[in-house]
Amino acid sequence: MWLRDEILKSIWHAFTALDVDQRGKVSKSQLKVLSHSLCTVMRIPHDPVALEEHFKDDDKGPLSNQGYMPYLNRFILDKVQEEFDVLEFNKMCWTLCYKKNISTKHLLISDDDAFKVWCIFNFLSEEKYPLVMITEEIEYFLRKLMEAMGSGWSEEKFCDYKLQLHAKNNRLSAWELIELLGLGRFTKGMTRQTLSMGIGEVFQELILDVLKQGYMMKKGHKRKNWTERWFVLRPNSLSYYACEDLVEKKGDIILDPTCCVESLPDKEGKKCMFIIKCTDKSFEISASDKKKKQEWLQVHPYLPLVAAIQTCLQLLRLGLPSPHREARLRRRELRQRQQTEEDDLAERMKHLQVANENKQRQLEGMRKKMEEAAATAAEEEHRRKQTQLDQQDRYRLDLEREKMVRQQMEEQVAQKSSELEQYLLRVRELEDMYRRLEEALEDEKQAKQDEEAMHRLQASLLEEEAAKRAELERFYRQQQRALSQTEAEKQELVAEQRLKERELQAAMLQLEKLERERLGALEQYQEVSMKLERAANKTKTWKDKVAKHEGLVRLIQPGHKGPQRITNWGPASFTDVELELRKKSWQERKNQGAPAQ
């Protein structure tokens, strides 16, 4: 029974050997040769056109291992219908790859032994590409080899080698493993023949599934005679050969779940007998002595308390693989669990490290905050002290300033008392100014009344204009109705139309006259508005002067020592003669303005 994963490992070595440039790609012509060889060895018909048809849409040159794998599965591996010689298949793949990777001339092992080590490597390597064998499997293989050669295991020597293996990431390739055995690192003192026999024994157990082998006597079915045969026990069969070179095979005892093994008493001069009962026939076998019988019927290390042949039967009933394959699966599962636990532990350590870093950052942040708070407090204390000093300086300056202001206020009070007397004189002058202001207000009222009269006049003119416009519109509508009458009345209407046109022209002339009158009234209105504005300006001027004399108290500066006259324009602004002339001119302008209104 062949396993696809182990077959693919051998094909991978062959594919890699064809990659001369080590670019990870192989030409289609070389893949055709490889595919033909695989089909020949695996006993399936070869289709030379299938590869070209499969890659007709991908004609970019050489193909990678990933690109070749779908074709390999579909057109070769999926078509295998019968059992083929796996050993011959491995030899074909070995022939393609070993000469390009290693030379056995300088090694202690032959090409045949190197091939067996290569097969063992494929069996024990990991299910990942590129293929490597890890430290645990290397130790397992070396222990098996040393046990087969009858040599003791040196744990110290292997620990030293593991330190060197650490530089290679704790793994070896197939060629490195062959070189390790060929250089005799772990087999010093052993002959080539002993090493070859040890490799052959491990190869038979792991690759050929040989659980036990040796000479025993077998009773024939036809002549009932006893003949010595070389027996080889595999998980599903017990084969017997003419001799131990395995050239002449005499038959197979096919083991299935219905078979059983029983010990027989001595008879016919034969001792140490047992019988294997199968469905169609039974086989009587006799060992040379009790020791040999016990070796065949000894307790198997993989299944406690079960004899060797019974171990195979029990495995068949449970549907389990051979013991060494089962052990390999358990080792891989254990490694996977350990790897999972290591990954989980690494993940937890990572989380703890992240949490620790977060705590460290928080502590660092808290320390920085405390330092910043201490610095802020110190700065605040320094600012508070500086503020107190500034306030003290400010209070001292304010006190000195208040003293100066108080002295100035005392001086101003003395000055104000002298000004009060002059202010009383000024009040009397303001009373006279109030009387003049009342007269100005009377003039302003008269101007407003004149403005209202002009407004009424303008309104009446506008009403007349509107009436004329309405009459013109009525004439226009009559003219339009007249035009809509029949053609027979047209002549009469022409005369009437001319009359209406003359009336319309007269009305237009009258409208123009009204317009001129309106413009004249508008000019009068503007003139009255200007007078009203001048009167308002005068009133504003008087109000400003009153506000100035009432609201402002200015210091009286020393002036000329002669007699002065105080008027509403200020002290000593005009002489008496100039004041009389200004009064007369103002009265004349006032009298001229009254008739104009």
Coordinates of C-alpha atoms in Angstrom, one line a residue:
M1 CA 0.0 0.0 0.0
W2 CA 1.6 3.3 -1.0
L3 CA 1.0 6.7 0.6
R4 CA 0.7 9.8 -1.6
D5 CA 2.6 12.0 0.8
E6 CA 5.7 9.7 0.8
I7 CA 5.5 9.3 -3.0
L8 CA 5.4 13.1 -3.4
K9 CA 8.6 13.4 -1.4
S10 CA 10.5 11.2 -3.8
I11 CA 9.1 13.1 -6.8
W12 CA 10.1 16.4 -5.1
H13 CA 13.7 15.2 -5.0
A14 CA 13.6 14.3 -8.7
F15 CA 12.0 17.6 -9.7
T16 CA 14.6 19.5 -7.7
A17 CA 17.4 17.6 -9.4
L18 CA 16.1 18.7 -12.8
D19 CA 16.3 22.3 -11.7
V20 CA 19.8 22.9 -12.9
D21 CA 19.8 26.7 -12.5
Q22 CA 18.2 26.4 -9.0
R23 CA 15.5 28.9 -9.9
G24 CA 12.7 26.7 -8.7
K25 CA 11.5 25.9 -12.3
V26 CA 12.0 23.0 -14.8
S27 CA 11.5 23.0 -18.5
K28 CA 8.5 21.2 -20.0
S29 CA 10.8 18.8 -22.0
Q30 CA 12.4 17.6 -18.8
L31 CA 9.0 17.3 -17.1
K32 CA 7.8 15.1 -20.0
V33 CA 10.7 12.7 -19.4
L34 CA 10.0 12.7 -15.7
S35 CA 6.2 12.1 -16.3
H36 CA 6.9 9.2 -18.7
S37 CA 9.3 7.6 -16.1
L38 CA 6.7 8.0 -13.4
C39 CA 3.9 6.4 -15.5
T40 CA 6.2 3.5 -16.5
V41 CA 7.1 2.7 -12.9
M42 CA 3.6 3.2 -11.5
R43 CA 2.1 1.0 -14.3
I44 CA -0.3 3.5 -15.8
P45 CA -0.6 4.5 -19.5
H46 CA 1.3 7.6 -20.4
D47 CA -0.4 10.4 -22.5
P48 CA 2.4 12.5 -24.1
V49 CA 0.0 15.2 -25.2
A50 CA -1.6 15.6 -21.8
L51 CA 1.1 17.9 -20.4
E52 CA 0.9 20.2 -23.4
E53 CA -2.8 20.3 -23.3
H54 CA -2.8 21.0 -19.6
F55 CA -0.4 23.9 -19.9
K56 CA -1.7 25.3 -23.3
D57 CA -2.9 28.5 -21.6
D58 CA 0.4 28.9 -19.7
D59 CA 3.2 29.0 -22.2
K60 CA 5.6 31.2 -20.3
G61 CA 8.6 28.8 -20.2
P62 CA 9.7 26.6 -17.3
L63 CA 7.2 25.5 -14.7
S64 CA 7.5 25.6 -10.9
N65 CA 6.8 22.8 -8.5
Q66 CA 3.4 24.4 -7.6
G67 CA 2.6 24.6 -11.3
Y68 CA 3.5 21.0 -12.0
M69 CA 1.6 19.6 -8.9
P70 CA -2.0 19.8 -10.3
Y71 CA -0.9 17.9 -13.5
L72 CA 0.9 15.3 -11.4
N73 CA -2.1 14.7 -9.2
R74 CA -4.7 14.7 -12.0
F75 CA -3.0 12.8 -14.8
I76 CA -0.6 10.4 -12.9
L77 CA -1.4 9.8 -9.2
D78 CA -5.2 9.8 -9.5
K79 CA -4.9 7.2 -12.3
V80 CA -3.0 4.6 -10.3
Q81 CA -5.3 1.5 -10.2
E82 CA -3.0 -1.3 -8.9
E83 CA -0.2 -1.8 -6.5
F84 CA 3.2 -1.0 -7.9
D85 CA 6.8 -1.6 -6.7
V86 CA 7.4 1.4 -4.4
L87 CA 11.1 0.4 -4.0
E88 CA 11.5 0.5 -7.8
F89 CA 9.8 3.8 -7.9
N90 CA 12.1 5.2 -5.2
K91 CA 15.2 3.9 -7.1
M92 CA 14.0 5.7 -10.2
C93 CA 13.7 9.0 -8.3
W94 CA 17.0 8.3 -6.5
T95 CA 18.8 7.7 -9.8
L96 CA 17.6 11.2 -11.1
C97 CA 18.8 13.1 -8.1
Y98 CA 21.7 11.5 -6.2
K99 CA 24.6 12.1 -8.7
K100 CA 23.8 15.9 -8.7
N101 CA 23.9 16.2 -5.0
I102 CA 26.4 13.8 -3.4
S103 CA 29.3 11.5 -4.2
T104 CA 29.9 8.4 -2.1
K105 CA 33.5 7.8 -3.1
H106 CA 34.9 9.4 0.0
L107 CA 32.2 8.0 2.3
L108 CA 32.1 4.8 4.4
I109 CA 28.8 3.7 2.8
S110 CA 28.0 2.4 -0.7
D111 CA 25.5 3.8 -3.2
D112 CA 22.9 1.2 -2.1
D113 CA 23.3 2.1 1.5
A114 CA 23.0 5.8 0.6
F115 CA 19.8 5.0 -1.2
K116 CA 18.4 3.3 1.9
V117 CA 19.3 6.3 4.0
W118 CA 17.6 8.5 1.5
C119 CA 14.4 6.4 1.7
I120 CA 14.6 6.5 5.5
F121 CA 15.0 10.3 5.3
N122 CA 11.9 10.6 3.2
F123 CA 10.0 8.5 5.7
L124 CA 11.1 10.5 8.7
S125 CA 11.2 14.0 7.2
E126 CA 8.5 16.6 7.9
E127 CA 5.5 17.2 5.6
K128 CA 6.9 20.5 4.5
Y129 CA 9.0 21.6 1.5
P130 CA 11.9 21.8 1.1
L131 CA 12.2 18.5 2.9
V132 CA 14.2 18.4 6.2
M133 CA 14.6 16.1 9.1
I134 CA 14.4 17.6 12.6
T135 CA 16.6 16.9 15.6
E136 CA 14.1 14.5 17.2
E137 CA 13.8 12.3 14.1
I138 CA 17.6 12.3 13.6
E139 CA 18.0 11.1 17.2
Y140 CA 15.3 8.4 16.6
F141 CA 17.1 7.2 13.5
L142 CA 20.5 7.1 15.0
R143 CA 19.2 5.2 18.1
K144 CA 17.6 2.7 15.7
L145 CA 20.9 2.4 13.8
M146 CA 23.1 1.9 16.8
E147 CA 20.7 -0.7 18.2
A148 CA 20.7 -2.6 14.9
M149 CA 24.6 -2.5 14.9
G150 CA 24.6 -3.7 18.5
S151 CA 26.4 -0.6 19.7
G152 CA 25.6 1.5 22.8
W153 CA 24.0 4.9 22.5
S154 CA 26.2 7.9 23.4
E155 CA 24.0 10.6 24.8
E156 CA 27.0 12.9 25.4
K157 CA 28.2 12.6 21.8
F158 CA 24.8 13.4 20.4
C159 CA 24.4 16.4 22.7
D160 CA 27.7 17.8 21.3
Y161 CA 26.4 17.2 17.8
K162 CA 23.1 19.0 18.7
L163 CA 25.1 22.1 19.5
Q164 CA 26.6 22.0 16.1
L165 CA 23.2 21.2 14.6
H166 CA 21.8 24.4 16.1
A167 CA 23.7 26.4 13.6
K168 CA 21.6 24.6 10.9
N169 CA 18.3 25.5 12.6
N170 CA 18.2 22.0 14.1
R171 CA 17.5 20.2 10.8
L172 CA 19.3 18.3 8.1
S173 CA 18.6 17.7 4.4
A174 CA 18.8 14.2 2.9
W175 CA 22.3 14.7 1.6
E176 CA 23.6 16.1 4.9
L177 CA 22.2 13.0 6.6
I178 CA 23.9 10.7 4.1
E179 CA 27.2 12.6 4.6
L180 CA 26.8 12.4 8.4
L181 CA 26.6 8.6 8.3
G182 CA 29.2 8.3 5.6
L183 CA 31.8 10.3 7.5
G184 CA 31.4 7.9 10.5
R185 CA 30.8 10.5 13.2
F186 CA 28.6 8.2 15.3
T187 CA 30.0 4.8 14.0
K188 CA 33.7 5.1 14.8
G189 CA 35.2 1.6 15.3
M190 CA 32.5 0.0 13.1
T191 CA 33.3 -1.8 9.9
R192 CA 31.7 -1.0 6.6
Q193 CA 29.9 -4.3 6.7
T194 CA 28.5 -3.7 10.2
L195 CA 27.3 -0.2 9.2
S196 CA 25.7 -1.6 6.0
M197 CA 23.9 -4.3 7.9
G198 CA 22.6 -1.8 10.5
I199 CA 21.3 0.5 7.7
G200 CA 19.7 -2.5 6.0
E201 CA 18.0 -3.6 9.1
V202 CA 16.6 -0.1 9.8
F203 CA 15.6 0.1 6.2
Q204 CA 13.7 -3.2 6.3
E205 CA 11.8 -2.1 9.4
L206 CA 10.9 1.4 8.5
I207 CA 10.6 1.2 4.7
L208 CA 9.8 -2.4 3.9
D209 CA 7.6 -2.8 7.1
V210 CA 9.5 -5.9 8.2
L211 CA 8.6 -6.6 11.8
K212 CA 10.6 -9.8 12.2
Q213 CA 12.5 -12.3 10.0
G214 CA 14.3 -15.6 10.5
Y215 CA 14.5 -19.3 9.6
M216 CA 11.7 -21.7 10.7
M217 CA 10.3 -25.1 9.6
K218 CA 7.0 -25.1 7.6
K219 CA 4.7 -28.1 7.0
G220 CA 3.6 -28.5 3.4
H221 CA -0.1 -28.8 2.4
K222 CA 0.2 -31.5 -0.2
R223 CA 3.1 -33.8 0.7
K224 CA 2.9 -32.9 4.4
N225 CA 6.7 -32.7 4.6
W226 CA 8.6 -30.2 6.7
T227 CA 10.9 -27.7 4.9
E228 CA 13.1 -24.9 6.3
R229 CA 12.1 -21.5 5.0
W230 CA 13.2 -17.9 5.6
F231 CA 10.1 -16.1 7.1
V232 CA 9.6 -12.3 6.8
L233 CA 6.7 -10.8 9.0
R234 CA 5.0 -7.7 7.7
P235 CA 1.9 -5.9 9.0
N236 CA -0.5 -7.7 6.6
S237 CA 1.5 -10.8 5.6
L238 CA 4.0 -13.5 6.6
S239 CA 6.1 -14.3 3.6
Y240 CA 8.5 -17.3 3.3
Y241 CA 11.5 -17.6 1.0
A242 CA 13.9 -20.4 0.0
C243 CA 16.7 -18.6 1.8
E244 CA 17.5 -15.2 3.4
D245 CA 18.6 -13.5 0.1
L246 CA 14.9 -13.1 -0.7
V247 CA 15.4 -14.1 -4.3
E248 CA 13.1 -17.1 -4.5
K249 CA 9.8 -16.5 -2.9
K250 CA 7.8 -19.6 -2.0
G251 CA 4.6 -18.1 -0.8
D252 CA 2.6 -15.6 1.4
I253 CA 0.4 -16.1 4.4
I254 CA -2.1 -13.3 4.1
L255 CA -3.1 -11.9 7.5
D256 CA -6.5 -10.5 8.0
P257 CA -8.7 -9.7 11.1
T258 CA -10.2 -13.3 11.0
C259 CA -6.8 -15.0 11.4
C260 CA -5.5 -16.3 14.8
V261 CA -2.3 -17.8 16.2
E262 CA -2.2 -20.7 18.6
S263 CA 0.6 -22.7 20.2
L264 CA 0.7 -26.5 19.4
P265 CA 2.0 -29.4 21.4
D266 CA 5.0 -31.3 20.2
K267 CA 4.2 -34.0 17.6
E268 CA 5.6 -35.9 14.7
G269 CA 9.1 -35.4 16.2
K270 CA 8.7 -31.6 15.9
K271 CA 8.9 -29.2 18.8
C272 CA 8.2 -25.6 19.5
M273 CA 5.2 -25.6 17.2
F274 CA 2.4 -23.1 16.6
I275 CA -0.3 -22.7 14.0
I276 CA -1.6 -19.7 12.0
K277 CA -5.3 -20.2 11.2
C278 CA -6.6 -18.3 8.2
T279 CA -10.0 -18.3 6.4
D280 CA -9.2 -20.9 3.7
K281 CA -6.2 -22.8 5.2
S282 CA -4.0 -23.2 8.2
F283 CA -0.2 -23.1 8.4
E284 CA 1.8 -25.2 10.9
I285 CA 5.2 -23.8 11.8
S286 CA 8.0 -25.1 14.0
A287 CA 10.8 -23.0 15.5
S288 CA 14.3 -24.5 15.9
D289 CA 14.1 -24.1 19.7
K290 CA 12.1 -22.5 22.4
K291 CA 14.2 -19.4 22.3
K292 CA 13.3 -18.9 18.6
K293 CA 9.7 -19.6 19.3
Q294 CA 9.7 -17.1 22.1
E295 CA 11.3 -14.5 19.8
W296 CA 8.5 -14.9 17.3
L297 CA 5.9 -14.9 20.0
Q298 CA 7.5 -12.3 22.2
V299 CA 5.7 -9.3 23.6
H300 CA 5.9 -6.4 21.1
P301 CA 7.2 -3.1 22.6
Y302 CA 4.5 -1.0 20.7
L303 CA 1.5 -3.1 21.9
P304 CA 2.1 -4.4 25.4
L305 CA 1.1 -8.0 26.2
V306 CA 0.4 -8.9 22.6
A307 CA 2.6 -11.4 20.6
A308 CA 4.4 -10.3 17.4
I309 CA 2.1 -12.0 14.9
Q310 CA -0.9 -11.2 17.1
T311 CA 0.2 -7.6 17.0
C312 CA -0.2 -7.5 13.2
L313 CA -3.6 -9.1 13.5
Q314 CA -4.7 -6.6 16.2
L315 CA -3.5 -3.7 14.0
L316 CA -5.5 -5.1 11.1
R317 CA -8.6 -5.4 13.2
L318 CA -8.2 -1.8 14.5
G319 CA -7.3 -0.4 11.0
L320 CA -4.0 1.0 12.3
P321 CA -0.8 1.3 10.3
S322 CA 2.4 -0.5 11.1
P323 CA 3.9 0.1 14.6
H324 CA 6.8 2.3 13.4
R325 CA 4.3 4.4 11.3
E326 CA 2.0 4.7 14.3
A327 CA 5.0 5.7 16.4
R328 CA 5.9 8.3 13.8
L329 CA 2.4 9.7 13.9
R330 CA 2.4 9.9 17.7
R331 CA 5.8 11.7 17.6
R332 CA 4.4 14.2 15.1
E333 CA 1.3 14.8 17.1
L334 CA 3.3 15.2 20.2
R335 CA 5.5 17.8 18.4
Q336 CA 2.5 19.6 17.1
R337 CA 1.0 19.7 20.6
Q338 CA 4.3 20.9 22.0
Q339 CA 4.6 23.5 19.2
T340 CA 1.0 24.6 19.9
E341 CA 1.8 24.9 23.6
E342 CA 5.0 26.8 22.8
D343 CA 3.0 29.1 20.5
D344 CA 0.4 29.6 23.2
L345 CA 3.1 30.2 25.8
A346 CA 4.9 32.7 23.4
E347 CA 1.5 34.4 22.8
R348 CA 0.9 34.6 26.6
M349 CA 4.4 35.9 27.1
K350 CA 3.9 38.4 24.4
H351 CA 0.6 39.5 26.0
L352 CA 2.3 39.7 29.4
Q353 CA 5.2 41.6 27.9
V354 CA 2.8 44.0 26.2
A355 CA 0.9 44.4 29.5
N356 CA 4.2 44.9 31.3
E357 CA 5.2 47.5 28.8
N358 CA 1.8 49.2 29.2
K359 CA 2.3 49.2 33.0
Q360 CA 5.8 50.6 32.5
R361 CA 4.5 53.3 30.2
Q362 CA 1.7 54.1 32.7
L363 CA 4.3 54.3 35.6
E364 CA 6.5 56.4 33.4
G365 CA 3.5 58.6 32.6
M366 CA 2.6 58.9 36.2
R367 CA 6.2 59.8 37.1
K368 CA 6.3 62.4 34.4
K369 CA 2.9 63.7 35.6
M370 CA 4.2 63.9 39.2
E371 CA 7.3 65.7 38.0
E372 CA 5.2 68.1 36.0
A373 CA 2.9 68.6 38.9
A374 CA 5.9 69.3 41.2
A375 CA 7.3 71.7 38.6
T376 CA 3.9 73.3 38.2
A377 CA 3.5 73.7 41.9
A378 CA 7.0 75.2 42.2
E379 CA 6.2 77.5 39.3
E380 CA 2.9 78.5 40.9
E381 CA 4.6 79.2 44.2
H382 CA 7.2 81.4 42.5
R383 CA 4.4 83.1 40.5
R384 CA 2.4 83.7 43.7
K385 CA 5.4 85.2 45.5
Q386 CA 6.2 87.3 42.5
T387 CA 2.5 88.4 42.3
Q388 CA 2.6 89.4 46.0
L389 CA 5.8 91.5 45.4
D390 CA 4.2 93.1 42.4
Q391 CA 1.0 93.9 44.4
Q392 CA 3.1 95.4 47.2
D393 CA 5.0 97.6 44.7
R394 CA 1.7 98.5 43.0
Y395 CA 0.0 99.4 46.3
R396 CA 3.0 101.6 47.3
L397 CA 2.9 103.4 43.9
D398 CA -0.9 103.8 44.2
L399 CA -0.5 105.3 47.7
E400 CA 2.1 107.8 46.5
R401 CA -0.1 108.6 43.5
E402 CA -3.1 109.2 45.8
K403 CA -1.1 111.5 47.9
M404 CA -0.2 113.6 44.8
V405 CA -3.8 113.5 43.7
R406 CA -5.0 114.8 47.0
Q407 CA -2.5 117.6 46.9
Q408 CA -3.7 118.5 43.4
M409 CA -7.4 118.3 44.5
E410 CA -6.7 120.7 47.3
E411 CA -5.1 123.1 44.8
Q412 CA -8.1 122.7 42.4
V413 CA -10.6 123.4 45.2
A414 CA -8.9 126.6 46.0
Q415 CA -9.0 127.5 42.3
K416 CA -12.6 126.4 41.9
S417 CA -13.8 128.8 44.6
S418 CA -12.3 131.7 42.7
E419 CA -14.0 130.5 39.5
L420 CA -17.4 130.2 41.1
E421 CA -17.9 134.0 41.2
Q422 CA -17.1 134.3 37.5
Y423 CA -19.6 131.4 36.9
L424 CA -22.4 133.4 38.5
L425 CA -21.8 136.2 36.1
R426 CA -21.8 133.7 33.2
V427 CA -25.2 132.5 34.3
R428 CA -26.7 135.8 33.8
E429 CA -25.3 135.9 30.4
L430 CA -26.8 132.5 29.6
E431 CA -30.3 133.8 30.6
D432 CA -30.0 136.5 28.0
M433 CA -28.9 133.8 25.5
Y434 CA -32.0 131.8 26.4
R435 CA -34.2 134.7 25.4
R436 CA -32.5 135.0 22.0
L437 CA -32.8 131.3 21.6
E438 CA -36.6 131.5 22.1
E439 CA -36.8 134.1 19.3
A440 CA -34.9 131.7 17.0
L441 CA -37.3 128.9 17.9
E442 CA -40.2 131.2 16.9
D443 CA -38.5 131.8 13.5
E444 CA -38.1 128.0 13.1
K445 CA -41.8 127.5 13.8
Q446 CA -42.8 130.1 11.2
A447 CA -40.5 128.4 8.6
K448 CA -42.2 125.0 9.3
Q449 CA -45.6 126.5 8.7
D450 CA -44.4 127.9 5.4
E451 CA -43.2 124.5 4.5
E452 CA -46.5 122.9 5.3
A453 CA -48.3 125.5 3.0
M454 CA -45.9 124.6 0.2
H455 CA -46.7 120.9 0.8
R456 CA -50.4 121.5 0.5
L457 CA -49.9 123.6 -2.7
Q458 CA -47.8 120.8 -4.2
A459 CA -50.5 118.2 -3.3
S460 CA -53.2 120.2 -5.0
L461 CA -51.1 120.5 -8.2
L462 CA -50.5 116.8 -8.1
E463 CA -54.3 116.1 -7.8
E464 CA -55.0 118.4 -10.8
E465 CA -52.3 116.6 -12.8
A466 CA -53.8 113.3 -11.9
A467 CA -57.3 114.4 -13.0
K468 CA -55.9 115.6 -16.4
R469 CA -54.1 112.3 -16.8
A470 CA -57.4 110.5 -16.1
E471 CA -59.2 112.6 -18.6
L472 CA -56.5 112.0 -21.2
E473 CA -56.8 108.3 -20.6
R474 CA -60.5 108.5 -21.0
F475 CA -60.1 110.3 -24.3
Y476 CA -57.6 107.6 -25.4
R477 CA -60.0 104.8 -24.6
Q478 CA -62.8 106.6 -26.5
Q479 CA -60.5 107.0 -29.4
Q480 CA -59.8 103.3 -29.3
R481 CA -63.5 102.4 -29.2
A482 CA -64.1 104.8 -32.1
L483 CA -61.4 103.0 -34.2
S484 CA -63.1 99.7 -33.5
Q485 CA -66.4 100.8 -35.3
T486 CA -67.4 99.8 -38.8
E487 CA -65.7 101.1 -42.0
A488 CA -68.8 103.0 -43.1
E489 CA -68.4 105.3 -40.0
K490 CA -64.7 105.8 -40.6
Q491 CA -65.0 109.2 -42.4
E492 CA -67.2 110.7 -39.7
L493 CA -64.9 109.5 -37.0
V494 CA -61.8 111.0 -38.8
A495 CA -63.3 114.5 -38.3
E496 CA -64.2 113.7 -34.7
Q497 CA -60.7 112.3 -34.2
R498 CA -59.1 115.4 -35.4
L499 CA -61.3 117.4 -33.0
K500 CA -60.3 115.1 -30.2
E501 CA -56.7 115.5 -31.2
R502 CA -57.0 119.2 -30.9
E503 CA -58.6 118.8 -27.5
L504 CA -55.8 116.4 -26.6
Q505 CA -53.1 118.9 -27.7
A506 CA -54.9 121.6 -25.7
A507 CA -54.9 119.3 -22.7
M508 CA -51.2 118.5 -23.3
L509 CA -50.4 122.2 -23.3
Q510 CA -52.4 122.6 -20.1
L511 CA -50.5 119.6 -18.7
E512 CA -47.2 121.2 -19.6
K513 CA -48.3 124.4 -18.0
L514 CA -49.2 122.4 -14.8
E515 CA -45.8 120.7 -15.0
R516 CA -44.0 124.1 -15.1
E517 CA -46.1 125.3 -12.2
R518 CA -45.2 122.1 -10.3
L519 CA -41.5 122.7 -11.0
G520 CA -41.9 126.3 -9.8
A521 CA -43.6 125.1 -6.6
L522 CA -40.8 122.5 -6.2
E523 CA -38.2 125.2 -6.5
Q524 CA -40.1 127.2 -3.9
Y525 CA -40.2 124.1 -1.7
Q526 CA -36.5 123.6 -2.0
E527 CA -35.9 127.3 -1.1
V528 CA -38.2 127.0 1.9
S529 CA -36.3 123.8 2.9
M530 CA -33.0 125.6 2.7
K531 CA -34.4 128.4 4.9
L532 CA -35.7 125.8 7.3
E533 CA -32.2 124.1 7.3
R534 CA -30.5 127.4 8.0
A535 CA -32.9 128.1 10.8
A536 CA -32.3 124.6 12.2
N537 CA -28.5 125.3 12.0
K538 CA -28.9 128.5 13.8
T539 CA -30.9 126.8 16.5
K540 CA -28.3 124.1 16.7
T541 CA -25.6 126.7 17.0
W542 CA -27.4 128.4 19.8
K543 CA -28.0 125.1 21.5
D544 CA -24.3 124.2 21.2
K545 CA -23.3 127.6 22.6
V546 CA -25.7 127.1 25.5
A547 CA -24.4 123.6 26.1
K548 CA -20.8 124.9 26.0
H549 CA -21.6 127.7 28.5
E550 CA -23.7 125.4 30.8
G551 CA -21.6 122.1 30.6
L552 CA -18.0 123.4 30.5
V553 CA -16.3 125.0 33.4
R554 CA -13.0 126.3 32.2
L555 CA -10.3 128.0 34.1
I556 CA -10.2 131.8 33.7
Q557 CA -6.7 132.7 32.7
P558 CA -5.3 136.0 33.6
G559 CA -5.8 138.6 30.7
H560 CA -5.5 142.2 30.1
K561 CA -6.0 144.4 33.2
G562 CA -8.3 146.9 31.4
P563 CA -12.1 146.7 31.4
Q564 CA -13.5 143.7 29.5
R565 CA -17.0 142.9 28.1
I566 CA -18.4 139.4 28.4
T567 CA -20.7 138.3 25.6
N568 CA -22.1 135.1 24.4
W569 CA -19.1 134.7 22.1
G570 CA -16.7 134.8 25.0
P571 CA -15.0 137.4 27.1
A572 CA -13.6 140.4 25.2
S573 CA -14.4 138.9 21.8
F574 CA -15.7 142.1 20.3
T575 CA -15.7 145.8 21.1
D576 CA -19.0 147.6 21.7
V577 CA -18.9 149.1 18.2
E578 CA -18.3 145.8 16.5
L579 CA -21.1 144.2 18.6
E580 CA -23.6 146.9 17.5
L581 CA -22.7 146.4 13.8
R582 CA -23.2 142.7 14.1
K583 CA -26.6 143.1 15.7
K584 CA -27.7 145.5 12.9
S585 CA -26.6 143.1 10.2
W586 CA -28.4 140.2 11.8
Q587 CA -31.6 142.2 12.1
E588 CA -31.5 143.2 8.4
R589 CA -31.1 139.6 7.3
K590 CA -34.0 138.6 9.5
N591 CA -36.2 141.4 8.0
Q592 CA -35.3 140.4 4.5
G593 CA -36.1 136.8 5.1
A594 CA -39.7 137.6 6.4
P595 CA -41.0 139.3 3.1
A596 CA -39.5 136.5 1.0
Q597 CA -41.6 133.9 2.9

